[in-house]
Amino acid sequence: MARLHLFDLDGTLLRGTSAPVEISRQLGLELETVALDREVSAGLIGPPEYARRVHALWADLTEVHVAAAFEGAPWMTRIREVWAEIRGQGDYCAVISLSPSFFVERLTGWGAHAAYGSRFPAVPFTEPVDPAGVLSAEAKVRIADLLCAEFGVTRAECVAYGDSGSDKALFGAVPVSVAVNADHHLAGLATHTYMGMDLWEAYELVRSGR
């Protein structure tokens, strides 16, 4: 039976940062977005309010900024090698993130079968962000179920990789999970724990568990 590997983005594939912070860095607005990340992590604001506020910060955002943020971000090493191995095994890999879809979807170019993020309007923005398209922790489970149906697997064949509170619901829904450089929100929830910079090493914790 094939397996479906589900990867978080912020703090998991990206080391110690988030896609919005890396995007904002290109506009000189890094500190403002770090503050927003802290607010949402602490539960002071929800994902829709977070999306509305970063959308407002990014009034001058262009595709050039987005591309520079993606290329310059501090990625875990060997992401593409892990996904190539997963594909070679006949398994599937996908990214599910609360970050903007226009950033997350670029990871299909690295080998992900699918990449889901919160729906933002096209860059440069000419319309507001629709709160209905902003993902939540619970939405990750819903999307995982859709991907299971698409790839012909069940939750029992899923492996989740994450680092924070936005991954709690998914970790509770699948049998195997890897906490990657995780914070206290995932304490005691993951079946495996990894601290480091190399995604291959995290993947090796579950690689033979077919």
mmCIF file of C-alpha atoms in Angstrom:
data_model
loop_
_atom_site.group_PDB
_atom_site.id
_atom_site.type_symbol
_atom_site.label_atom_id
_atom_site.label_comp_id
_atom_site.label_asym_id
_atom_site.label_seq_id
_atom_site.Cartn_x
_atom_site.Cartn_y
_atom_site.Cartn_z
ATOM 1 C CA MET A 1 0.000 0.000 0.000
ATOM 2 C CA ALA A 2 1.287 3.437 -0.931
ATOM 3 C CA ARG A 3 1.855 6.054 1.763
ATOM 4 C CA LEU A 4 1.038 9.767 1.734
ATOM 5 C CA HIS A 5 3.585 12.087 3.382
ATOM 6 C CA LEU A 6 2.064 15.399 4.498
ATOM 7 C CA PHE A 7 4.451 18.277 5.170
ATOM 8 C CA ASP A 8 3.874 21.548 6.985
ATOM 9 C CA LEU A 9 5.788 24.554 5.632
ATOM 10 C CA ASP A 10 6.445 27.241 8.253
ATOM 11 C CA GLY A 11 8.960 26.043 10.836
ATOM 12 C CA THR A 12 9.083 22.591 9.233
ATOM 13 C CA LEU A 13 10.374 22.857 5.672
ATOM 14 C CA LEU A 14 11.407 26.438 6.471
ATOM 15 C CA ARG A 15 13.826 26.586 9.394
ATOM 16 C CA GLY A 16 12.859 28.985 12.174
ATOM 17 C CA THR A 17 10.738 31.247 10.028
ATOM 18 C CA SER A 18 7.536 31.472 8.017
ATOM 19 C CA ALA A 19 6.713 32.214 4.413
ATOM 20 C CA PRO A 20 5.043 35.544 5.345
ATOM 21 C CA VAL A 21 8.165 36.650 7.236
ATOM 22 C CA GLU A 22 10.375 35.779 4.263
ATOM 23 C CA ILE A 23 8.015 37.615 1.901
ATOM 24 C CA SER A 24 7.909 40.639 4.195
ATOM 25 C CA ARG A 25 11.698 40.664 4.434
ATOM 26 C CA GLN A 26 11.762 41.601 0.748
ATOM 27 C CA LEU A 27 9.657 44.687 1.566
ATOM 28 C CA GLY A 28 11.527 45.724 4.703
ATOM 29 C CA LEU A 29 8.562 44.642 6.853
ATOM 30 C CA GLU A 30 10.053 41.621 8.586
ATOM 31 C CA LEU A 31 9.601 42.884 12.170
ATOM 32 C CA GLU A 32 5.927 43.677 11.630
ATOM 33 C CA THR A 33 5.271 40.160 10.363
ATOM 34 C CA VAL A 34 7.294 38.466 13.098
ATOM 35 C CA ALA A 35 4.997 40.285 15.546
ATOM 36 C CA LEU A 36 1.956 38.948 13.697
ATOM 37 C CA ASP A 37 3.390 35.427 13.795
ATOM 38 C CA ARG A 38 3.699 35.728 17.566
ATOM 39 C CA GLU A 39 0.107 36.940 17.871
ATOM 40 C CA VAL A 40 -1.335 34.070 15.867
ATOM 41 C CA SER A 41 0.892 31.510 17.615
ATOM 42 C CA ALA A 42 -0.323 32.788 20.990
ATOM 43 C CA GLY A 43 -3.947 32.585 19.870
ATOM 44 C CA LEU A 44 -4.455 36.340 20.104
ATOM 45 C CA ILE A 45 -5.656 36.479 16.495
ATOM 46 C CA GLY A 46 -6.985 33.805 14.154
ATOM 47 C CA PRO A 47 -5.816 32.879 10.654
ATOM 48 C CA PRO A 48 -8.384 35.123 8.844
ATOM 49 C CA GLU A 49 -7.268 38.231 10.776
ATOM 50 C CA TYR A 50 -3.631 37.301 10.244
ATOM 51 C CA ALA A 51 -4.240 36.980 6.502
ATOM 52 C CA ARG A 52 -6.047 40.316 6.368
ATOM 53 C CA ARG A 53 -3.196 42.091 8.135
ATOM 54 C CA VAL A 54 -0.351 40.615 6.086
ATOM 55 C CA HIS A 55 -2.345 41.345 2.927
ATOM 56 C CA ALA A 56 -2.462 44.991 4.014
ATOM 57 C CA LEU A 57 1.290 44.989 4.659
ATOM 58 C CA TRP A 58 1.944 43.638 1.165
ATOM 59 C CA ALA A 59 0.320 46.446 -0.808
ATOM 60 C CA ASP A 60 3.506 46.840 -2.891
ATOM 61 C CA LEU A 61 4.222 43.121 -3.322
ATOM 62 C CA THR A 62 5.256 41.860 -6.772
ATOM 63 C CA GLU A 63 6.113 38.473 -8.233
ATOM 64 C CA VAL A 64 9.777 39.524 -8.155
ATOM 65 C CA HIS A 65 9.546 39.863 -4.365
ATOM 66 C CA VAL A 66 7.836 36.472 -4.034
ATOM 67 C CA ALA A 67 10.441 34.721 -6.182
ATOM 68 C CA ALA A 68 13.286 36.317 -4.211
ATOM 69 C CA ALA A 69 11.669 35.305 -0.915
ATOM 70 C CA PHE A 70 11.282 31.710 -2.091
ATOM 71 C CA GLU A 71 14.807 31.392 -3.442
ATOM 72 C CA GLY A 72 16.435 33.098 -0.457
ATOM 73 C CA ALA A 73 14.509 31.387 2.334
ATOM 74 C CA PRO A 74 16.307 29.141 4.869
ATOM 75 C CA TRP A 75 15.022 25.776 3.670
ATOM 76 C CA MET A 76 15.788 22.452 5.271
ATOM 77 C CA THR A 77 18.416 20.632 3.253
ATOM 78 C CA ARG A 78 17.610 17.707 0.926
ATOM 79 C CA ILE A 79 13.892 18.466 0.488
ATOM 80 C CA ARG A 80 13.999 17.578 -3.199
ATOM 81 C CA GLU A 81 15.964 14.403 -2.503
ATOM 82 C CA VAL A 82 13.353 13.258 0.035
ATOM 83 C CA TRP A 83 10.493 13.912 -2.352
ATOM 84 C CA ALA A 84 12.311 12.171 -5.196
ATOM 85 C CA GLU A 85 12.792 9.132 -2.938
ATOM 86 C CA ILE A 86 9.115 9.177 -1.939
ATOM 87 C CA ARG A 87 8.065 9.306 -5.585
ATOM 88 C CA GLY A 88 10.521 6.548 -6.446
ATOM 89 C CA GLN A 89 8.935 4.325 -3.785
ATOM 90 C CA GLY A 90 5.526 4.810 -5.393
ATOM 91 C CA ASP A 91 4.400 6.967 -2.477
ATOM 92 C CA TYR A 92 2.987 10.510 -2.454
ATOM 93 C CA CYS A 93 4.070 13.782 -0.878
ATOM 94 C CA ALA A 94 2.110 16.975 -0.334
ATOM 95 C CA VAL A 95 2.455 20.282 1.485
ATOM 96 C CA ILE A 96 -0.414 21.747 3.495
ATOM 97 C CA SER A 97 0.203 25.177 4.983
ATOM 98 C CA LEU A 98 -1.712 28.147 6.353
ATOM 99 C CA SER A 99 0.685 30.414 4.409
ATOM 100 C CA PRO A 100 -0.321 32.049 1.106
ATOM 101 C CA SER A 101 -1.013 29.674 -1.755
ATOM 102 C CA PHE A 102 1.072 31.761 -4.172
ATOM 103 C CA PHE A 103 4.167 30.827 -2.141
ATOM 104 C CA VAL A 104 3.241 27.278 -1.112
ATOM 105 C CA GLU A 105 2.342 26.149 -4.630
ATOM 106 C CA ARG A 106 5.868 26.821 -5.836
ATOM 107 C CA LEU A 107 6.886 23.622 -4.045
ATOM 108 C CA THR A 108 5.286 21.484 -6.730
ATOM 109 C CA GLY A 109 8.318 22.497 -8.774
ATOM 110 C CA TRP A 110 10.487 20.720 -6.218
ATOM 111 C CA GLY A 111 8.579 17.452 -6.514
ATOM 112 C CA ALA A 112 5.530 17.693 -4.264
ATOM 113 C CA HIS A 113 2.500 15.965 -5.775
ATOM 114 C CA ALA A 114 0.282 18.719 -4.347
ATOM 115 C CA ALA A 115 0.660 21.946 -2.365
ATOM 116 C CA TYR A 116 -2.167 23.722 -0.565
ATOM 117 C CA GLY A 117 -2.087 27.120 1.139
ATOM 118 C CA SER A 118 -4.496 29.859 2.127
ATOM 119 C CA ARG A 119 -6.021 31.393 -0.999
ATOM 120 C CA PHE A 120 -4.802 34.919 -1.639
ATOM 121 C CA PRO A 121 -5.579 37.090 -4.664
ATOM 122 C CA ALA A 122 -3.031 37.210 -7.464
ATOM 123 C CA VAL A 123 0.084 39.324 -6.975
ATOM 124 C CA PRO A 124 0.165 42.328 -7.263
ATOM 125 C CA PHE A 125 -3.014 42.648 -5.215
ATOM 126 C CA THR A 126 -5.998 44.407 -6.722
ATOM 127 C CA GLU A 127 -8.615 42.844 -4.441
ATOM 128 C CA PRO A 128 -8.921 41.876 -0.765
ATOM 129 C CA VAL A 129 -8.194 38.458 0.671
ATOM 130 C CA ASP A 130 -11.303 36.309 1.077
ATOM 131 C CA PRO A 131 -11.515 34.968 4.668
ATOM 132 C CA ALA A 132 -13.314 31.880 3.363
ATOM 133 C CA GLY A 133 -10.138 30.816 1.572
ATOM 134 C CA VAL A 134 -7.890 31.087 4.633
ATOM 135 C CA LEU A 135 -6.922 27.698 6.058
ATOM 136 C CA SER A 136 -6.992 26.605 9.698
ATOM 137 C CA ALA A 137 -5.464 23.736 11.635
ATOM 138 C CA GLU A 138 -8.682 21.778 11.180
ATOM 139 C CA ALA A 139 -8.641 22.476 7.435
ATOM 140 C CA LYS A 140 -5.370 20.570 7.210
ATOM 141 C CA VAL A 141 -7.243 17.403 8.162
ATOM 142 C CA ARG A 142 -9.973 18.101 5.616
ATOM 143 C CA ILE A 143 -7.391 18.619 2.859
ATOM 144 C CA ALA A 144 -5.534 15.483 3.936
ATOM 145 C CA ASP A 145 -8.757 13.526 3.491
ATOM 146 C CA LEU A 146 -9.227 15.003 0.014
ATOM 147 C CA LEU A 147 -5.674 13.995 -0.890
ATOM 148 C CA CYS A 148 -6.264 10.490 0.472
ATOM 149 C CA ALA A 149 -9.247 10.159 -1.839
ATOM 150 C CA GLU A 150 -7.264 11.532 -4.780
ATOM 151 C CA PHE A 151 -4.315 9.169 -4.295
ATOM 152 C CA GLY A 152 -6.291 6.131 -3.218
ATOM 153 C CA VAL A 153 -4.963 5.814 0.330
ATOM 154 C CA THR A 154 -6.483 6.125 3.798
ATOM 155 C CA ARG A 155 -5.473 8.050 6.903
ATOM 156 C CA ALA A 156 -3.833 4.824 8.098
ATOM 157 C CA GLU A 157 -1.236 5.225 5.331
ATOM 158 C CA CYS A 158 -0.428 8.871 6.138
ATOM 159 C CA VAL A 159 2.674 10.363 7.746
ATOM 160 C CA ALA A 160 2.537 13.970 8.978
ATOM 161 C CA TYR A 161 5.507 16.305 9.513
ATOM 162 C CA GLY A 162 5.033 19.519 11.501
ATOM 163 C CA ASP A 163 6.325 21.808 14.195
ATOM 164 C CA SER A 164 3.572 23.761 15.963
ATOM 165 C CA GLY A 165 -0.010 24.149 17.095
ATOM 166 C CA SER A 166 -1.306 24.351 13.538
ATOM 167 C CA ASP A 167 -0.279 20.702 13.146
ATOM 168 C CA LYS A 168 -1.977 19.315 16.273
ATOM 169 C CA ALA A 169 -5.212 18.332 14.567
ATOM 170 C CA LEU A 170 -3.397 16.523 11.744
ATOM 171 C CA PHE A 171 -1.059 14.753 14.167
ATOM 172 C CA GLY A 172 -4.138 13.515 15.992
ATOM 173 C CA ALA A 173 -5.744 12.250 12.789
ATOM 174 C CA VAL A 174 -2.936 10.108 11.358
ATOM 175 C CA PRO A 175 -1.044 7.194 12.943
ATOM 176 C CA VAL A 176 2.529 8.329 12.234
ATOM 177 C CA SER A 177 3.931 11.812 12.753
ATOM 178 C CA VAL A 178 7.322 13.511 12.923
ATOM 179 C CA ALA A 179 7.797 16.621 15.051
ATOM 180 C CA VAL A 180 10.436 18.656 13.190
ATOM 181 C CA ASN A 181 12.185 21.308 15.310
ATOM 182 C CA ALA A 182 8.862 21.492 17.115
ATOM 183 C CA ASP A 183 7.615 23.799 19.857
ATOM 184 C CA HIS A 184 5.724 22.855 23.029
ATOM 185 C CA HIS A 185 2.379 22.511 21.201
ATOM 186 C CA LEU A 186 3.365 19.076 19.878
ATOM 187 C CA ALA A 187 4.918 17.742 23.074
ATOM 188 C CA GLY A 188 3.854 14.132 23.535
ATOM 189 C CA LEU A 189 1.829 14.011 20.330
ATOM 190 C CA ALA A 190 4.393 12.895 17.736
ATOM 191 C CA THR A 191 5.521 9.331 17.169
ATOM 192 C CA HIS A 192 8.988 10.621 16.208
ATOM 193 C CA THR A 193 10.971 13.773 17.010
ATOM 194 C CA TYR A 194 13.722 15.385 14.956
ATOM 195 C CA MET A 195 15.895 18.404 15.676
ATOM 196 C CA GLY A 196 18.214 19.553 12.924
ATOM 197 C CA MET A 197 18.543 20.996 9.444
ATOM 198 C CA ASP A 198 18.293 17.968 7.154
ATOM 199 C CA LEU A 199 14.858 16.745 6.024
ATOM 200 C CA TRP A 200 16.354 13.433 4.918
ATOM 201 C CA GLU A 201 17.284 12.668 8.528
ATOM 202 C CA ALA A 202 13.706 13.386 9.620
ATOM 203 C CA TYR A 203 12.368 11.225 6.780
ATOM 204 C CA GLU A 204 14.666 8.349 7.744
ATOM 205 C CA LEU A 205 12.772 8.039 11.047
ATOM 206 C CA VAL A 206 9.780 6.725 9.088
ATOM 207 C CA ARG A 207 11.405 5.574 5.849
ATOM 208 C CA SER A 208 11.376 1.853 6.630
ATOM 209 C CA GLY A 209 7.979 1.783 8.300
ATOM 210 C CA ARG A 210 6.014 0.517 5.321
#
